[in-house]
Each structure stands twice: as C-alpha cells, then as structure tokens.
PDB file of C-alpha atoms in Angstrom:
ATOM      1  CA  MET X   1     -72.430  93.931  63.990  1.00 70.00           C
ATOM      2  CA  SER X   2     -73.379  93.689  67.910  1.00 75.00           C
ATOM      3  CA  ARG X   3     -75.380  90.445  68.610  1.00 83.00           C
ATOM      4  CA  ASP X   4     -76.801  89.400  71.803  1.00 89.00           C
ATOM      5  CA  LYS X   5     -75.201  86.456  73.398  1.00 92.00           C
ATOM      6  CA  PRO X   6     -76.854  83.268  73.537  1.00 93.00           C
ATOM      7  CA  ASP X   7     -79.205  82.411  76.445  1.00 94.00           C
ATOM      8  CA  VAL X   8     -77.777  79.489  78.608  1.00 94.00           C
ATOM      9  CA  GLN X   9     -80.947  77.067  79.209  1.00 95.00           C
ATOM     10  CA  GLY X  10     -78.828  74.315  81.046  1.00 95.00           C
ATOM     11  CA  ARG X  11     -75.165  73.609  82.165  1.00 95.00           C
ATOM     12  CA  ARG X  12     -73.502  70.270  83.379  1.00 95.00           C
ATOM     13  CA  THR X  13     -70.331  68.864  83.894  1.00 94.00           C
ATOM     14  CA  VAL X  14     -69.491  65.685  81.736  1.00 94.00           C
ATOM     15  CA  ALA X  15     -66.021  65.229  82.593  1.00 93.00           C
ATOM     16  CA  SER X  16     -63.423  66.455  85.198  1.00 91.00           C
ATOM     17  CA  SER X  17     -59.692  66.231  85.773  1.00 87.00           C
ATOM     18  CA  ARG X  18     -57.104  67.922  88.008  1.00 81.00           C
ATOM     19  CA  LEU X  19     -56.493  70.254  85.107  1.00 75.00           C
ATOM     20  CA  PHE X  20     -59.662  70.425  83.066  1.00 80.00           C
ATOM     21  CA  GLU X  21     -63.553  70.396  83.437  1.00 88.00           C
ATOM     22  CA  VAL X  22     -65.828  69.471  80.489  1.00 92.00           C
ATOM     23  CA  GLU X  23     -68.980  71.264  80.294  1.00 93.00           C
ATOM     24  CA  GLU X  24     -72.003  70.943  78.368  1.00 94.00           C
ATOM     25  CA  LEU X  25     -73.951  74.235  77.506  1.00 93.00           C
ATOM     26  CA  ASP X  26     -77.574  74.176  76.729  1.00 95.00           C
ATOM     27  CA  LEU X  27     -77.954  77.151  74.367  1.00 95.00           C
ATOM     28  CA  GLU X  28     -80.670  79.212  72.836  1.00 94.00           C
ATOM     29  CA  PHE X  29     -79.800  82.045  70.374  1.00 94.00           C
ATOM     30  CA  SER X  30     -81.821  85.220  69.657  1.00 92.00           C
ATOM     31  CA  ASN X  31     -83.178  83.613  66.347  1.00 93.00           C
ATOM     32  CA  GLY X  32     -84.666  80.595  68.360  1.00 93.00           C
ATOM     33  CA  ALA X  33     -82.120  77.921  67.476  1.00 95.00           C
ATOM     34  CA  ARG X  34     -81.144  75.898  70.406  1.00 96.00           C
ATOM     35  CA  THR X  35     -77.985  73.385  70.522  1.00 95.00           C
ATOM     36  CA  CYS X  36     -75.670  71.914  72.900  1.00 95.00           C
ATOM     37  CA  PHE X  37     -72.133  73.218  72.954  1.00 92.00           C
ATOM     38  CA  GLU X  38     -68.883  71.651  74.972  1.00 92.00           C
ATOM     39  CA  ARG X  39     -66.098  73.478  76.293  1.00 91.00           C
ATOM     40  CA  LEU X  40     -63.354  73.071  78.646  1.00 88.00           C
ATOM     41  CA  VAL X  41     -63.554  75.293  81.600  1.00 86.00           C
ATOM     42  CA  SER X  42     -60.231  76.694  83.033  1.00 77.00           C
ATOM     43  CA  ARG X  43     -59.164  75.577  86.409  1.00 74.00           C
ATOM     44  CA  GLY X  44     -56.632  77.750  88.215  1.00 74.00           C
ATOM     45  CA  HIS X  45     -56.064  81.670  88.277  1.00 83.00           C
ATOM     46  CA  GLY X  46     -55.079  81.945  84.417  1.00 88.00           C
ATOM     47  CA  ALA X  47     -51.665  81.718  82.824  1.00 95.00           C
ATOM     48  CA  VAL X  48     -48.764  83.956  81.464  1.00 98.00           C
ATOM     49  CA  ILE X  49     -46.308  83.250  78.436  1.00 98.00           C
ATOM     50  CA  ILE X  50     -43.485  85.645  78.787  1.00 98.00           C
ATOM     51  CA  ALA X  51     -41.080  87.126  76.354  1.00 98.00           C
ATOM     52  CA  PRO X  52     -37.667  87.555  77.853  1.00 98.00           C
ATOM     53  CA  VAL X  53     -35.913  90.003  75.703  1.00 98.00           C
ATOM     54  CA  GLN X  54     -32.135  91.516  76.121  1.00 97.00           C
ATOM     55  CA  ALA X  55     -31.245  94.517  74.823  1.00 95.00           C
ATOM     56  CA  ASP X  56     -29.470  93.488  71.778  1.00 97.00           C
ATOM     57  CA  ARG X  57     -33.223  92.139  70.892  1.00 97.00           C
ATOM     58  CA  THR X  58     -32.359  88.473  71.850  1.00 98.00           C
ATOM     59  CA  VAL X  59     -35.271  86.741  73.219  1.00 98.00           C
ATOM     60  CA  LEU X  60     -34.792  83.901  75.619  1.00 98.00           C
ATOM     61  CA  LEU X  61     -36.632  80.996  74.256  1.00 98.00           C
ATOM     62  CA  ILE X  62     -36.733  77.562  76.066  1.00 98.00           C
ATOM     63  CA  ARG X  63     -36.644  73.921  75.005  1.00 97.00           C
ATOM     64  CA  GLU X  64     -38.599  71.626  77.081  1.00 95.00           C
ATOM     65  CA  TYR X  65     -40.386  68.371  76.891  1.00 95.00           C
ATOM     66  CA  ALA X  66     -44.250  68.588  75.535  1.00 93.00           C
ATOM     67  CA  ALA X  67     -46.492  65.435  76.508  1.00 91.00           C
ATOM     68  CA  GLY X  68     -49.015  66.395  73.875  1.00 90.00           C
ATOM     69  CA  THR X  69     -46.555  66.438  70.866  1.00 93.00           C
ATOM     70  CA  HIS X  70     -44.163  63.609  73.065  1.00 95.00           C
ATOM     71  CA  ARG X  71     -41.104  65.724  71.870  1.00 95.00           C
ATOM     72  CA  TYR X  72     -38.869  68.615  72.888  1.00 96.00           C
ATOM     73  CA  GLU X  73     -40.312  71.765  71.899  1.00 96.00           C
ATOM     74  CA  LEU X  74     -38.937  75.319  71.516  1.00 97.00           C
ATOM     75  CA  GLY X  75     -41.148  78.138  72.994  1.00 97.00           C
ATOM     76  CA  LEU X  76     -41.470  81.114  75.051  1.00 98.00           C
ATOM     77  CA  PRO X  77     -41.207  80.620  78.890  1.00 98.00           C
ATOM     78  CA  LYS X  78     -45.016  80.399  80.071  1.00 96.00           C
ATOM     79  CA  GLY X  79     -46.895  78.843  83.314  1.00 94.00           C
ATOM     80  CA  ARG X  80     -50.064  79.120  85.603  1.00 93.00           C
ATOM     81  CA  MET X  81     -50.599  82.310  87.791  1.00 95.00           C
ATOM     82  CA  GLU X  82     -50.934  81.398  91.480  1.00 92.00           C
ATOM     83  CA  ALA X  83     -54.098  82.436  93.530  1.00 91.00           C
ATOM     84  CA  GLY X  84     -54.102  86.347  94.480  1.00 93.00           C
ATOM     85  CA  GLU X  85     -50.879  86.483  91.955  1.00 95.00           C
ATOM     86  CA  ASP X  86     -51.170  89.480  89.879  1.00 96.00           C
ATOM     87  CA  ILE X  87     -50.064  89.184  86.033  1.00 97.00           C
ATOM     88  CA  LEU X  88     -46.544  90.915  86.308  1.00 98.00           C
ATOM     89  CA  ALA X  89     -45.466  89.388  89.123  1.00 97.00           C
ATOM     90  CA  ALA X  90     -46.506  85.818  87.812  1.00 97.00           C
ATOM     91  CA  ALA X  91     -44.503  86.355  84.622  1.00 98.00           C
ATOM     92  CA  ASN X  92     -41.348  87.356  86.360  1.00 98.00           C
ATOM     93  CA  ARG X  93     -41.491  84.390  88.844  1.00 98.00           C
ATOM     94  CA  GLU X  94     -41.712  82.025  85.768  1.00 97.00           C
ATOM     95  CA  ILE X  95     -39.011  83.525  84.002  1.00 98.00           C
ATOM     96  CA  MET X  96     -36.758  83.068  87.129  1.00 97.00           C
ATOM     97  CA  GLU X  97     -37.935  79.702  87.391  1.00 97.00           C
ATOM     98  CA  GLU X  98     -37.470  78.749  83.760  1.00 97.00           C
ATOM     99  CA  VAL X  99     -34.942  81.203  82.321  1.00 97.00           C
ATOM    100  CA  GLY X 100     -32.794  82.051  85.420  1.00 97.00           C
ATOM    101  CA  HIS X 101     -33.375  85.662  84.962  1.00 98.00           C
ATOM    102  CA  ALA X 102     -35.659  88.197  86.081  1.00 98.00           C
ATOM    103  CA  GLY X 103     -37.084  91.474  84.474  1.00 98.00           C
ATOM    104  CA  HIS X 104     -36.623  95.043  85.692  1.00 98.00           C
ATOM    105  CA  ARG X 105     -39.388  96.489  83.537  1.00 98.00           C
ATOM    106  CA  LEU X 106     -42.391  94.035  82.605  1.00 98.00           C
ATOM    107  CA  THR X 107     -45.260  95.121  80.064  1.00 98.00           C
ATOM    108  CA  HIS X 108     -48.452  93.387  79.653  1.00 98.00           C
ATOM    109  CA  LEU X 109     -49.097  93.281  76.127  1.00 98.00           C
ATOM    110  CA  GLY X 110     -52.583  91.406  76.133  1.00 96.00           C
ATOM    111  CA  ALA X 111     -53.875  88.155  76.245  1.00 95.00           C
ATOM    112  CA  LEU X 112     -54.137  85.161  74.045  1.00 94.00           C
ATOM    113  CA  THR X 113     -56.529  82.443  73.488  1.00 90.00           C
ATOM    114  CA  VAL X 114     -55.984  79.209  71.622  1.00 86.00           C
ATOM    115  CA  ALA X 115     -59.605  77.485  70.962  1.00 88.00           C
ATOM    116  CA  PRO X 116     -62.249  80.287  72.195  1.00 88.00           C
ATOM    117  CA  GLY X 117     -64.595  78.325  70.563  1.00 87.00           C
ATOM    118  CA  TYR X 118     -64.084  75.460  73.207  1.00 87.00           C
ATOM    119  CA  MET X 119     -61.865  77.056  76.017  1.00 86.00           C
ATOM    120  CA  ALA X 120     -62.441  79.869  78.292  1.00 81.00           C
ATOM    121  CA  HIS X 121     -58.530  79.927  78.893  1.00 84.00           C
ATOM    122  CA  GLN X 122     -56.788  82.977  78.168  1.00 90.00           C
ATOM    123  CA  THR X 123     -52.918  83.469  78.431  1.00 95.00           C
ATOM    124  CA  HIS X 124     -51.469  86.604  79.236  1.00 97.00           C
ATOM    125  CA  LEU X 125     -48.631  88.059  77.268  1.00 98.00           C
ATOM    126  CA  VAL X 126     -45.847  89.827  79.321  1.00 98.00           C
ATOM    127  CA  LEU X 127     -42.380  91.350  77.711  1.00 98.00           C
ATOM    128  CA  ALA X 128     -39.841  91.548  80.075  1.00 98.00           C
ATOM    129  CA  GLU X 129     -37.083  93.641  79.533  1.00 98.00           C
ATOM    130  CA  ASP X 130     -34.094  95.043  81.322  1.00 98.00           C
ATOM    131  CA  LEU X 131     -33.017  91.415  82.253  1.00 98.00           C
ATOM    132  CA  TYR X 132     -30.717  90.511  85.225  1.00 97.00           C
ATOM    133  CA  PRO X 133     -29.729  87.034  86.474  1.00 97.00           C
ATOM    134  CA  GLN X 134     -31.880  85.783  89.099  1.00 96.00           C
ATOM    135  CA  ALA X 135     -32.942  81.909  89.801  1.00 95.00           C
ATOM    136  CA  ALA X 136     -35.613  80.520  91.522  1.00 94.00           C
ATOM    137  CA  GLU X 137     -36.542  76.970  91.867  1.00 92.00           C
ATOM    138  CA  GLY X 138     -39.680  75.794  89.699  1.00 89.00           C
ATOM    139  CA  ASP X 139     -41.673  72.617  89.430  1.00 87.00           C
ATOM    140  CA  GLU X 140     -40.283  71.570  86.198  1.00 87.00           C
ATOM    141  CA  PRO X 141     -38.953  67.631  86.077  1.00 88.00           C
ATOM    142  CA  GLU X 142     -35.740  68.433  84.596  1.00 91.00           C
ATOM    143  CA  THR X 143     -33.834  71.281  83.601  1.00 90.00           C
ATOM    144  CA  ILE X 144     -34.712  73.558  80.959  1.00 94.00           C
ATOM    145  CA  GLU X 145     -32.572  74.323  78.075  1.00 96.00           C
ATOM    146  CA  VAL X 146     -32.440  78.021  77.489  1.00 97.00           C
ATOM    147  CA  VAL X 147     -32.126  78.726  73.705  1.00 98.00           C
ATOM    148  CA  PRO X 148     -31.210  82.690  73.042  1.00 98.00           C
ATOM    149  CA  TRP X 149     -32.631  83.790  69.722  1.00 98.00           C
ATOM    150  CA  SER X 150     -32.663  87.144  67.886  1.00 97.00           C
ATOM    151  CA  LEU X 151     -35.971  88.572  66.962  1.00 97.00           C
ATOM    152  CA  ASP X 152     -34.531  89.924  63.782  1.00 96.00           C
ATOM    153  CA  ARG X 153     -34.408  86.079  62.736  1.00 97.00           C
ATOM    154  CA  LEU X 154     -38.031  85.607  63.288  1.00 97.00           C
ATOM    155  CA  THR X 155     -38.628  84.050  59.963  1.00 96.00           C
ATOM    156  CA  GLU X 156     -36.109  81.303  60.609  1.00 97.00           C
ATOM    157  CA  LEU X 157     -37.517  80.626  64.153  1.00 97.00           C
ATOM    158  CA  VAL X 158     -40.886  80.201  62.970  1.00 96.00           C
ATOM    159  CA  ALA X 159     -40.009  77.876  60.080  1.00 96.00           C
ATOM    160  CA  ARG X 160     -38.327  75.365  62.572  1.00 96.00           C
ATOM    161  CA  GLU X 161     -39.795  72.079  63.086  1.00 95.00           C
ATOM    162  CA  ASP X 162     -39.557  72.325  66.823  1.00 96.00           C
ATOM    163  CA  LEU X 163     -41.723  75.644  67.302  1.00 96.00           C
ATOM    164  CA  THR X 164     -45.080  74.781  66.549  1.00 95.00           C
ATOM    165  CA  GLU X 165     -47.032  76.384  69.626  1.00 94.00           C
ATOM    166  CA  ALA X 166     -49.337  78.765  68.525  1.00 95.00           C
ATOM    167  CA  ARG X 167     -49.247  80.975  71.616  1.00 95.00           C
ATOM    168  CA  SER X 168     -45.412  81.282  71.455  1.00 97.00           C
ATOM    169  CA  ILE X 169     -45.409  82.337  67.580  1.00 97.00           C
ATOM    170  CA  ALA X 170     -48.115  84.843  67.930  1.00 97.00           C
ATOM    171  CA  ALA X 171     -46.437  86.173  70.914  1.00 98.00           C
ATOM    172  CA  LEU X 172     -42.887  86.304  69.174  1.00 98.00           C
ATOM    173  CA  TYR X 173     -44.786  88.375  66.328  1.00 97.00           C
ATOM    174  CA  MET X 174     -46.851  90.613  68.784  1.00 98.00           C
ATOM    175  CA  VAL X 175     -43.514  91.347  70.457  1.00 98.00           C
ATOM    176  CA  ARG X 176     -41.392  92.258  67.456  1.00 97.00           C
ATOM    177  CA  ASP X 177     -44.091  94.545  66.274  1.00 97.00           C
ATOM    178  CA  TYR X 178     -44.563  96.161  69.801  1.00 97.00           C
ATOM    179  CA  LEU X 179     -40.314  96.898  69.889  1.00 97.00           C
ATOM    180  CA  ASP X 180     -40.328  98.121  66.331  1.00 96.00           C
ATOM    181  CA  ALA X 181     -43.430 100.547  67.023  1.00 91.00           C
TER     182      ALA X 181
END
C-alpha cells in the first residue's frame, strides 16, 4: 500500500550538540491528523560498518569501550565517513585504523538504520574480503582488541552478553547469508 508522506508544516531545532541535533516536526497527514514528532538529525556524512572476513570465513571483530553501556562491547568495526569520502574508501580506512587490515575486495551490502522513527542516520554495511595487513592511525583513545570469530559459530557469538549492538548482529547475519548464497 503506497501512502503520501505527511506534509511538514513546521520545523525547529530544540537541542543541539557536536554529534546530534534534535528537531521538532509539525506534520499533517493525508487524513487531516496533525501531530508533532521529534527526531535526531544526523550530522556528518554518514557511517560505515565493516565485516572483514578472511578466506576461512573468520570475521575480525573488535572489542572496544562503549560509553552508552559503560562497558567493553564486541562488534564489527565502524565509523563515520569523512567529507567527500565514498562508502568503500571509508570502509577500508576504518578497518585499517581499527583492525590493522585492508581489503582488496569490498562489497556494499546495503544500509542499516537503528530507529528510523526517530533518527535519519544510516550505516552502510560493507563486506571486506581478500584481506591483507595494512595499519593506519585512527582516533581511538586506546588500542582496540581484534577478536577473530568463525561465521560458522554465529549462533554462539550472538548469544554472548558482550555482543549487544543491533547493527553488528544484523550485519553478521546479512554477511553470512550473502556468503552462503
């Protein structure tokens, strides 16, 4: 069923930080209903999440501090795209910075959102294959631990208490399914 998007009757910024802007939208729906929604407006140029996969189906995960949960979390490497940087170049840069490898073969598998009802932000999933050692300096405050994990043990991985980030979990299943096709 195709619907007309609501008309935006008004828009105003209600809060702002270096990473986020909170915007109120006054909306009128096609049935005449009016309401106000709040959403986070992305700042920056987008983001990438990368699945660096070795020839034996081992994915290189990272363990790093997550301020939101105030603990160390396991997940896929990810990061913001720079101005003018394309998705594949950003993905290769991020894995060089966070994993110490680059990929000869990079495949964009799609985009993920976390809470599209409240956020416009998209994270592009890239599969990196044919890996080779290549490190680059990143902006992380401490050394990131690289944790190799076989995609054949994905069920065990997602059952872990230190892997809770939805983008990483969804991306791992998408990568496994892509490789199995």
